[in-house]
Coordinates of N, CA, C and O in Angstrom, one line a residue:
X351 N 130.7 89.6 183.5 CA 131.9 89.4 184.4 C 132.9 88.6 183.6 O 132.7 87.5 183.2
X352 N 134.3 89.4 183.5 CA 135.3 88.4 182.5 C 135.8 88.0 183.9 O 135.8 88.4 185.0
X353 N 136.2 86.7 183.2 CA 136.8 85.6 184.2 C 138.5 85.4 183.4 O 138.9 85.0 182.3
X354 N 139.0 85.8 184.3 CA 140.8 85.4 183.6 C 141.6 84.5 184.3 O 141.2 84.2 185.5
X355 N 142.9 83.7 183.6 CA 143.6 82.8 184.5 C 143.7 83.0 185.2 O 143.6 82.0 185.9
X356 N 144.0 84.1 185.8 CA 144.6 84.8 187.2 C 143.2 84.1 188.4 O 143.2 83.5 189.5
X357 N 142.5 84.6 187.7 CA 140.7 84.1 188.8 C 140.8 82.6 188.4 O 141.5 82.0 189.2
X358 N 140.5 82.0 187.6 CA 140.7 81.0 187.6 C 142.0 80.1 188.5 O 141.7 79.0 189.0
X359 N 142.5 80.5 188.6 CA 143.9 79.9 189.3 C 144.0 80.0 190.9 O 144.4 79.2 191.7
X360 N 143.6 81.5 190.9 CA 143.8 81.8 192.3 C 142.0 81.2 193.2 O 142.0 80.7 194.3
X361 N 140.8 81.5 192.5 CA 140.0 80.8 193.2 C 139.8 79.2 193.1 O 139.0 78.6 193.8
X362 N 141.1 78.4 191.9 CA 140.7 77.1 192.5 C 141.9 76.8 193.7 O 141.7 75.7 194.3
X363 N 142.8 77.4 194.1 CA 143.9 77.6 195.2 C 143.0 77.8 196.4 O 143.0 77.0 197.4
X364 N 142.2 78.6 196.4 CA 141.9 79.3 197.8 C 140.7 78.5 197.9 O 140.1 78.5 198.9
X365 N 140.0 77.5 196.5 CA 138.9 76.6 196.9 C 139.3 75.2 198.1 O 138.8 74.6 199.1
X366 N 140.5 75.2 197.4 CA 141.3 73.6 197.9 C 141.3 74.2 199.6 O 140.9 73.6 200.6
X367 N 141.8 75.1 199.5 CA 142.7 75.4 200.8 C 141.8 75.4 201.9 O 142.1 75.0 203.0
X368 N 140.1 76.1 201.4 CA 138.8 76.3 202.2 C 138.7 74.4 202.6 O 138.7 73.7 203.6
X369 N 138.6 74.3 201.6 CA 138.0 72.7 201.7 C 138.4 72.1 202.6 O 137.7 71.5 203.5
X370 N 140.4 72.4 202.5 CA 141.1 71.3 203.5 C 140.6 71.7 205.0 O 140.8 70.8 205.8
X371 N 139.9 73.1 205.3 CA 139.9 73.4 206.9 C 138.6 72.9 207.1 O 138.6 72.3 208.1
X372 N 137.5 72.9 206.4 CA 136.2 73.3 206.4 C 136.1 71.5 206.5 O 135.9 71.0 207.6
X373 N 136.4 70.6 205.4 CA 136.0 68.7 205.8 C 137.5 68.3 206.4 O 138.1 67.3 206.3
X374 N 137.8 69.2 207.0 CA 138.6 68.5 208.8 C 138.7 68.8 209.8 O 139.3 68.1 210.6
X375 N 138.2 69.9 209.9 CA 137.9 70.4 211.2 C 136.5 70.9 211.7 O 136.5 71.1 212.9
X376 N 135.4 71.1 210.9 CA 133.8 71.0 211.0 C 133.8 69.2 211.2 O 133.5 69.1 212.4
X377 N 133.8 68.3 210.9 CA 133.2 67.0 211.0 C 133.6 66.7 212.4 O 132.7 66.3 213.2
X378 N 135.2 66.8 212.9 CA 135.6 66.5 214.3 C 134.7 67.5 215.3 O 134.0 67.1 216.2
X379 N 134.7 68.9 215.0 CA 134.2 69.6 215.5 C 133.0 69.4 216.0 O 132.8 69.7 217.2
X380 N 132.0 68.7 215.2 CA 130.4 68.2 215.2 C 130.6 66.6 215.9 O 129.6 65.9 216.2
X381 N 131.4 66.2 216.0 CA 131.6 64.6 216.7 C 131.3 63.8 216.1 O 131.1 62.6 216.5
X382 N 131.2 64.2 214.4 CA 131.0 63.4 213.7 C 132.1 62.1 213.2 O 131.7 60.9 213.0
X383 N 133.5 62.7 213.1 CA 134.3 62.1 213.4 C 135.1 62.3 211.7 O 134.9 63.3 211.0
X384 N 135.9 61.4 211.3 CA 136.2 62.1 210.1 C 137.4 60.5 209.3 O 138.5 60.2 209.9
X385 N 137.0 60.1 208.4 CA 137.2 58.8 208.1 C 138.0 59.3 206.6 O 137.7 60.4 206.3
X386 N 139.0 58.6 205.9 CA 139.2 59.0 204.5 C 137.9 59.1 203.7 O 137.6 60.2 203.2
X387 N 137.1 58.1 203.5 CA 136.2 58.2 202.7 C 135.1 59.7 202.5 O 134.8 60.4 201.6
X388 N 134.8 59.6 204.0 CA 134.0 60.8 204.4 C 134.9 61.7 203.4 O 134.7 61.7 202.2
X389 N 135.7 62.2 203.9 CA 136.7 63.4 203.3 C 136.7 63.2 202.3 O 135.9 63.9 201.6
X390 N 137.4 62.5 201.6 CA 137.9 62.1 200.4 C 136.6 62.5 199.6 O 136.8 63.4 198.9
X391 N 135.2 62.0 199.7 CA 134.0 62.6 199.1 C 133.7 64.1 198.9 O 133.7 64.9 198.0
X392 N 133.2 64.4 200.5 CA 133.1 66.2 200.9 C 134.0 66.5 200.1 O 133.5 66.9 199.1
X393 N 135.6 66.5 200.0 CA 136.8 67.4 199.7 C 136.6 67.7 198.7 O 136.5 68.9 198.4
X394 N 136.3 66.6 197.7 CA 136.0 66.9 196.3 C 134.8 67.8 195.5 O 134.7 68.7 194.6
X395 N 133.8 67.1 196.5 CA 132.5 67.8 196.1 C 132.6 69.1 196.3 O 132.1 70.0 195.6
X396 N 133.1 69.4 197.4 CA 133.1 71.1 198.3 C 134.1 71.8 197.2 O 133.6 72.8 196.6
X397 N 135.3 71.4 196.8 CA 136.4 72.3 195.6 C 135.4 72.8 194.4 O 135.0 73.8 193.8
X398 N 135.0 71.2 194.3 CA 134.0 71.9 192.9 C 133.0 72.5 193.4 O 133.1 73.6 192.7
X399 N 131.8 72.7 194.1 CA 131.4 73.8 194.8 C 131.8 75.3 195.0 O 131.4 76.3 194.3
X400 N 132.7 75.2 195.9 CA 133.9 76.3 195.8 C 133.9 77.3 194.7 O 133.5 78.4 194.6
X401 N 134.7 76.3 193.8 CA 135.4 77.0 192.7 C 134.3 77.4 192.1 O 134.1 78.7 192.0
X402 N 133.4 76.7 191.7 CA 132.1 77.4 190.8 C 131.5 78.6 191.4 O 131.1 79.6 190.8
X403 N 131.3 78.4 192.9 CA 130.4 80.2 193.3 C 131.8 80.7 193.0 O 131.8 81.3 191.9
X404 N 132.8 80.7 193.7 CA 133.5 82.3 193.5 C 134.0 82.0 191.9 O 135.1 82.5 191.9
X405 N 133.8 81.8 191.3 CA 134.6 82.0 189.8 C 133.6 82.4 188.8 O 133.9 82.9 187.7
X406 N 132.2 82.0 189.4 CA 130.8 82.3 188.1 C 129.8 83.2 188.7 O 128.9 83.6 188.0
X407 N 130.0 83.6 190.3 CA 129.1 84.2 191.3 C 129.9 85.8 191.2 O 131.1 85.8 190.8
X408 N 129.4 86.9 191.6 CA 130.2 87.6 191.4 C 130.2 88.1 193.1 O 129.7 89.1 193.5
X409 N 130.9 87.0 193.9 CA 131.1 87.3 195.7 C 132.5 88.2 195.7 O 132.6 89.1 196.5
X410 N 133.5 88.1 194.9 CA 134.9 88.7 195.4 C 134.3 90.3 194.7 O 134.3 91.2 195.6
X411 N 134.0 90.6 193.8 CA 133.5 92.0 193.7 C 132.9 92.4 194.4 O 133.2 93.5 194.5
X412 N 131.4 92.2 195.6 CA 130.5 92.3 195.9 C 131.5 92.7 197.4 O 131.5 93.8 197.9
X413 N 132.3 91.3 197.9 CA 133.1 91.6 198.8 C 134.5 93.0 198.6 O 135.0 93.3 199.6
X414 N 134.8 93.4 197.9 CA 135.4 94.5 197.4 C 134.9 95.7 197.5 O 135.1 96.5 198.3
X415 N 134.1 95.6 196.8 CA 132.9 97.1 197.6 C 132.6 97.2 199.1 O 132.5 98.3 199.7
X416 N 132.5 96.0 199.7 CA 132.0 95.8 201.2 C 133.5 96.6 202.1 O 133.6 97.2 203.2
X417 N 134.4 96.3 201.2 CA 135.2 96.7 202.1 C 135.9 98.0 201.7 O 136.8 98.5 202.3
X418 N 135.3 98.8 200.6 CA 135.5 99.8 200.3 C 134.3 101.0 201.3 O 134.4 102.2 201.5
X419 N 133.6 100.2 201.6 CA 132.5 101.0 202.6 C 133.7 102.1 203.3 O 133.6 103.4 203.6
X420 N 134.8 100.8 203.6 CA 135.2 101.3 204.9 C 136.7 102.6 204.5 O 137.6 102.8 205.3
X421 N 136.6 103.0 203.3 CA 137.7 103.7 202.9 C 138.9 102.8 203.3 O 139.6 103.3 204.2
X422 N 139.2 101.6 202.7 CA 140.3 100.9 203.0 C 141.0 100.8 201.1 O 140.6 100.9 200.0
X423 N 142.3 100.6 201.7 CA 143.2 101.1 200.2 C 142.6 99.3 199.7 O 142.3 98.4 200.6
X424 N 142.5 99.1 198.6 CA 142.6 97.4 198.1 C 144.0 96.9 198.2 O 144.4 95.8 198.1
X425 N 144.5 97.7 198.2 CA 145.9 96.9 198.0 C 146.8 96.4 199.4 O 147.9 95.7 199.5
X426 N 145.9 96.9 200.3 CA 146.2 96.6 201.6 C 145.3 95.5 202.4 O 144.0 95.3 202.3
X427 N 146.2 94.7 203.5 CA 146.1 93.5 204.0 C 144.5 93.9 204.7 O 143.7 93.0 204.4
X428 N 144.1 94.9 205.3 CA 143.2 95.5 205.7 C 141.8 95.5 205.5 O 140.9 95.2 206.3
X429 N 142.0 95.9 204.3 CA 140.9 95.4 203.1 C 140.8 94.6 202.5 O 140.0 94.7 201.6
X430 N 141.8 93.0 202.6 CA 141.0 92.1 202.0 C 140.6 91.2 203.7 O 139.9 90.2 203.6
X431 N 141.0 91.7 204.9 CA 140.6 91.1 206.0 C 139.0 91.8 205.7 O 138.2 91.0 205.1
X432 N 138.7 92.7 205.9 CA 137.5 93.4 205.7 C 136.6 92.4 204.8 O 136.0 91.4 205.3
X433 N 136.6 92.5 203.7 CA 136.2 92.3 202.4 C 135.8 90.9 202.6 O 134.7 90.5 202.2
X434 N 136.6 90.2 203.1 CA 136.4 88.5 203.2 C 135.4 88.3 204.0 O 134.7 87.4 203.7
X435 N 135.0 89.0 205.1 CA 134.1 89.2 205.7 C 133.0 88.7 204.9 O 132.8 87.5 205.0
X436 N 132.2 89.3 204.1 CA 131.4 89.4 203.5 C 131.4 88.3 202.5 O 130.2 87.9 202.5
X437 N 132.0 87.7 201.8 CA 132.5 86.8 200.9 C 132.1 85.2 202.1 O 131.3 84.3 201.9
X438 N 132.9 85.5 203.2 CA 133.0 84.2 204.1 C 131.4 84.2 204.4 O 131.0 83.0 204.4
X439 N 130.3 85.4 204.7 CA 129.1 85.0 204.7 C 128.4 84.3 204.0 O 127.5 83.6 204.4
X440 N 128.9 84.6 202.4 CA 128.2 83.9 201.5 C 128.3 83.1 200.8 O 127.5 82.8 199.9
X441 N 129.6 82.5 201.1 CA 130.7 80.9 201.2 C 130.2 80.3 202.1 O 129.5 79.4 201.7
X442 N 130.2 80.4 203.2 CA 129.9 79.4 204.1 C 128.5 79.3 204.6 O 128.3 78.4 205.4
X443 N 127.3 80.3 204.1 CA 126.0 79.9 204.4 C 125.8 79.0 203.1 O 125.0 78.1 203.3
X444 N 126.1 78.9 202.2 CA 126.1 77.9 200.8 C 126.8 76.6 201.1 O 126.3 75.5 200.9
X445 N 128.3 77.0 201.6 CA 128.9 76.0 201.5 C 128.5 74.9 202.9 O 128.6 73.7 202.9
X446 N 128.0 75.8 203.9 CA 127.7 74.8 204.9 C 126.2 74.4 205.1 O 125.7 73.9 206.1
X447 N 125.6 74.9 204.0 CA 124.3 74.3 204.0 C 124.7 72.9 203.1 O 124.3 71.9 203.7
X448 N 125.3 72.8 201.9 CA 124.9 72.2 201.1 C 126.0 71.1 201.6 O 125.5 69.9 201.4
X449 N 127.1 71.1 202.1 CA 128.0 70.1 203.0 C 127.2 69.1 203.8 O 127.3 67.9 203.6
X450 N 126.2 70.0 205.1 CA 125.4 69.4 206.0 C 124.5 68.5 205.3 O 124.0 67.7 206.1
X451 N 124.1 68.4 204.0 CA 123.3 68.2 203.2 C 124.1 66.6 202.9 O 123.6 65.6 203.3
X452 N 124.9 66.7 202.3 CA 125.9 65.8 201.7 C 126.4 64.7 202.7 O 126.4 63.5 202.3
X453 N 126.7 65.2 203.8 CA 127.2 64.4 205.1 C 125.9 63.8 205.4 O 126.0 62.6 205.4
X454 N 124.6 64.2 205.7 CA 123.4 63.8 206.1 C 122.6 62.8 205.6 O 122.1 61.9 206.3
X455 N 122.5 62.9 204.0 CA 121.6 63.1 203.1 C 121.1 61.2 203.2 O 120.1 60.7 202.6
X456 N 122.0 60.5 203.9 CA 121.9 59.0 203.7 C 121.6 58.6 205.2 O 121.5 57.5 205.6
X457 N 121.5 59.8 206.0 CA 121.0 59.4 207.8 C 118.9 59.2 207.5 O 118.2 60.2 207.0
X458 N 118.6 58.3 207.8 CA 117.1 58.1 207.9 C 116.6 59.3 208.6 O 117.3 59.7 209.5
X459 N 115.4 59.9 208.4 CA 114.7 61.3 208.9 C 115.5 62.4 209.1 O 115.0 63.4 209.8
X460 N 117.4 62.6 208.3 CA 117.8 63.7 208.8 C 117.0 65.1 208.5 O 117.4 66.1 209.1
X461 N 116.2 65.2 207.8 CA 115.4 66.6 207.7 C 115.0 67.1 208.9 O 114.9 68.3 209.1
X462 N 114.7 66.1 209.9 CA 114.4 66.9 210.7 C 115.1 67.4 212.0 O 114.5 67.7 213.0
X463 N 116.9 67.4 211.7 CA 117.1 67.9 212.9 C 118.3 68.6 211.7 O 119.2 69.2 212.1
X464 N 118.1 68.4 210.0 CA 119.3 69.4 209.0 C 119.4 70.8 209.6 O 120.4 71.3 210.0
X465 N 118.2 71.3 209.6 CA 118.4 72.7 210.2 C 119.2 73.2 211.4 O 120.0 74.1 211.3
X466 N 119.0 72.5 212.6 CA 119.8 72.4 214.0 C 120.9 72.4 213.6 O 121.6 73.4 213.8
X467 N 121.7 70.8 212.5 CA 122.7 70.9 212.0 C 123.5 72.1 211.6 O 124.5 72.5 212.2
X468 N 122.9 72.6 210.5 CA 123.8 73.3 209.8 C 124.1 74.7 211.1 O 125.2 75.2 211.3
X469 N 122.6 75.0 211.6 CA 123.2 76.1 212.6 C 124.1 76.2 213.8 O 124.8 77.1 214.3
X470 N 123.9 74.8 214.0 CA 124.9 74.4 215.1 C 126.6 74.7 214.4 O 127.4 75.5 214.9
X471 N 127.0 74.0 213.3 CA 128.3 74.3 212.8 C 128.4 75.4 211.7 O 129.1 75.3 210.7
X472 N 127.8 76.2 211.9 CA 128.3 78.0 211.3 C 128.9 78.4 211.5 O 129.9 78.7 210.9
X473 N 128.5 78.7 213.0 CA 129.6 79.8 213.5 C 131.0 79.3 213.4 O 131.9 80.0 213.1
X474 N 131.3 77.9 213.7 CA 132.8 77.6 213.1 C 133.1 77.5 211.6 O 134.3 77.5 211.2
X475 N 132.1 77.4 210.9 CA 132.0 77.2 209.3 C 132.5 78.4 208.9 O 133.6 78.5 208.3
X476 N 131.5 80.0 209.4 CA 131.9 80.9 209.3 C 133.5 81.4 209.2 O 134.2 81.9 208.4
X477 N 133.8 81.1 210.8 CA 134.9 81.5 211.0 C 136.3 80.8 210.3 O 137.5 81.2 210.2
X478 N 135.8 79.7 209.8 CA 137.3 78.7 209.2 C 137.0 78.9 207.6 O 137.7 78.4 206.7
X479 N 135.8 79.8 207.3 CA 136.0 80.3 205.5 C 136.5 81.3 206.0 O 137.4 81.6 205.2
X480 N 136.4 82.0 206.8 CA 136.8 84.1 206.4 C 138.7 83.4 206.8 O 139.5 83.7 205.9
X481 N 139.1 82.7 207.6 CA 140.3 82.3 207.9 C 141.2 81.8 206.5 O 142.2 82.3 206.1
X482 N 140.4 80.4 206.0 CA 140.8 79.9 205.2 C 140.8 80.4 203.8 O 141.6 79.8 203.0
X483 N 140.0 81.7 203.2 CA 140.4 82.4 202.3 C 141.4 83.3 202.5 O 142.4 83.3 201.7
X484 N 141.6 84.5 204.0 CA 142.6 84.8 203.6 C 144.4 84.7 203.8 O 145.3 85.5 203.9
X485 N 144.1 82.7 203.9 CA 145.5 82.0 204.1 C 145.3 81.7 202.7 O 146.3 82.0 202.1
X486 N 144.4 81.3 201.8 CA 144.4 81.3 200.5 C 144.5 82.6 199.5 O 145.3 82.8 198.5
X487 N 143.9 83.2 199.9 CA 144.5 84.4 199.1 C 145.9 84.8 199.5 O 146.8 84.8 198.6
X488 N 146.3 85.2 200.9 CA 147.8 85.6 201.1 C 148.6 84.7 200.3 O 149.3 85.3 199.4
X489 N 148.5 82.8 200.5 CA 149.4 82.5 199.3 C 149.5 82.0 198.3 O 150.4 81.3 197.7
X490 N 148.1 82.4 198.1 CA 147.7 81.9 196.6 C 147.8 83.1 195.2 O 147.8 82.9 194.0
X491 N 147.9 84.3 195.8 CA 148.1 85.7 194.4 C 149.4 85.6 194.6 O 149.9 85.8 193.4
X492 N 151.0 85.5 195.8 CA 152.1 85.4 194.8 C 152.3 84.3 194.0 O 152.8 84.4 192.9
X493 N 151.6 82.8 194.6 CA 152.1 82.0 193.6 C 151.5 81.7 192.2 O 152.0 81.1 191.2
X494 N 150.2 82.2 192.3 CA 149.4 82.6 190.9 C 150.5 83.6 190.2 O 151.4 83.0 189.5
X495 N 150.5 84.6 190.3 CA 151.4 85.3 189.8 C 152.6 85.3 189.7 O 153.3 86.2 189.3
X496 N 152.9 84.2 190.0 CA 154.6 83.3 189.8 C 154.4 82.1 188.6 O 155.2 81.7 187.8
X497 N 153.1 81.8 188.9 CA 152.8 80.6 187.7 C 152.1 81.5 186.3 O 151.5 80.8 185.4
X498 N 152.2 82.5 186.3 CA 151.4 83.3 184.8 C 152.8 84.3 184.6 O 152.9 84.4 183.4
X499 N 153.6 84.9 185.3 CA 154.7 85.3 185.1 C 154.7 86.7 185.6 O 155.7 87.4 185.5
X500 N 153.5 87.0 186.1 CA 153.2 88.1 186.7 C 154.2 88.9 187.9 O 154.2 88.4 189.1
X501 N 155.2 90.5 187.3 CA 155.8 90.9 188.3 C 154.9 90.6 190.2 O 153.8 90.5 190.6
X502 N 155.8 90.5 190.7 CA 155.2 90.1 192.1 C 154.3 91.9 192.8 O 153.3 91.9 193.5
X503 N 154.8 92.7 192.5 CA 154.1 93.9 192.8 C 153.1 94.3 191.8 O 152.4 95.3 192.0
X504 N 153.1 93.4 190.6 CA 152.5 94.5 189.7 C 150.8 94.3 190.4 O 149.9 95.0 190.0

């Protein structure tokens, strides 16, 4: 799998962007509550997370095909709603396992209620990665392709 600036650029954009929805609105959401430090830790750990599965994992091709199932053009808004689908499954079962993990990992006996955890905040994990990639991708490929010099249609 070649990796180019363009991936490079545009998956650490759409890492940040997941991050910012996923440690601010999963922690309130769970009543956990949400402190700078909290954040300030997750944010960082989760980008670098982030950026490493989709940039060394091959989820955006895998997610490409998913939405080619559906005879959808790629170049259309359509198909990357589709596509993310599949991508947001396997972003946010990683990313909200290993988060729940992180947030926990210093509560005495959390092992035994991590599982409950992480299932309990999926379904919103789920839904704020397939969201938050494609507010990251919509405006993370013009302005990738504004910072490499790339025609905006090419």
């Amino acid at each position: 799998m070649k990796i180019t600036k363009f991936d490079v650029l545009l998956n650490a954009w759409v890492s940040l962007i997941l991050n910012i929805f996923l440690n601010t609105i999963v922690p309130i959401a769970n009543g956990t509550g949400l402190t700078l430090s909290s954040f300030a830790s997750s944010y960082v750990l989760g980008v670098i997370i982030g950026f490493i599965l989709m940039t060394f994992l091959p989820i955006a091709p895998l997610g490409n095909k998913f939405g080619d199932l559906f005879k959808l053009d790629r170049r259309d808004i359509k198909h990357q709603l589709v596509s993310t689908v599949l991508v947001a499954l396997i972003m946010a079962t990683i990313m909200s396992s290993f988060m729940t993990w992180w947030g926990m990992k210093d509560v005495p006996g959390y092992q035994d209620f991590y599982v409950a955890s992480v299932v309990a905040s999926y379904p919103l994990s789920l839904f704020l990665t397939w969201l938050s990639q494609n507010i990251g991708l919509c405006t993370g490929i013009p302005l990738v392709k504004k910072a490499l010099g790339i025609p905006p249609h090419a």
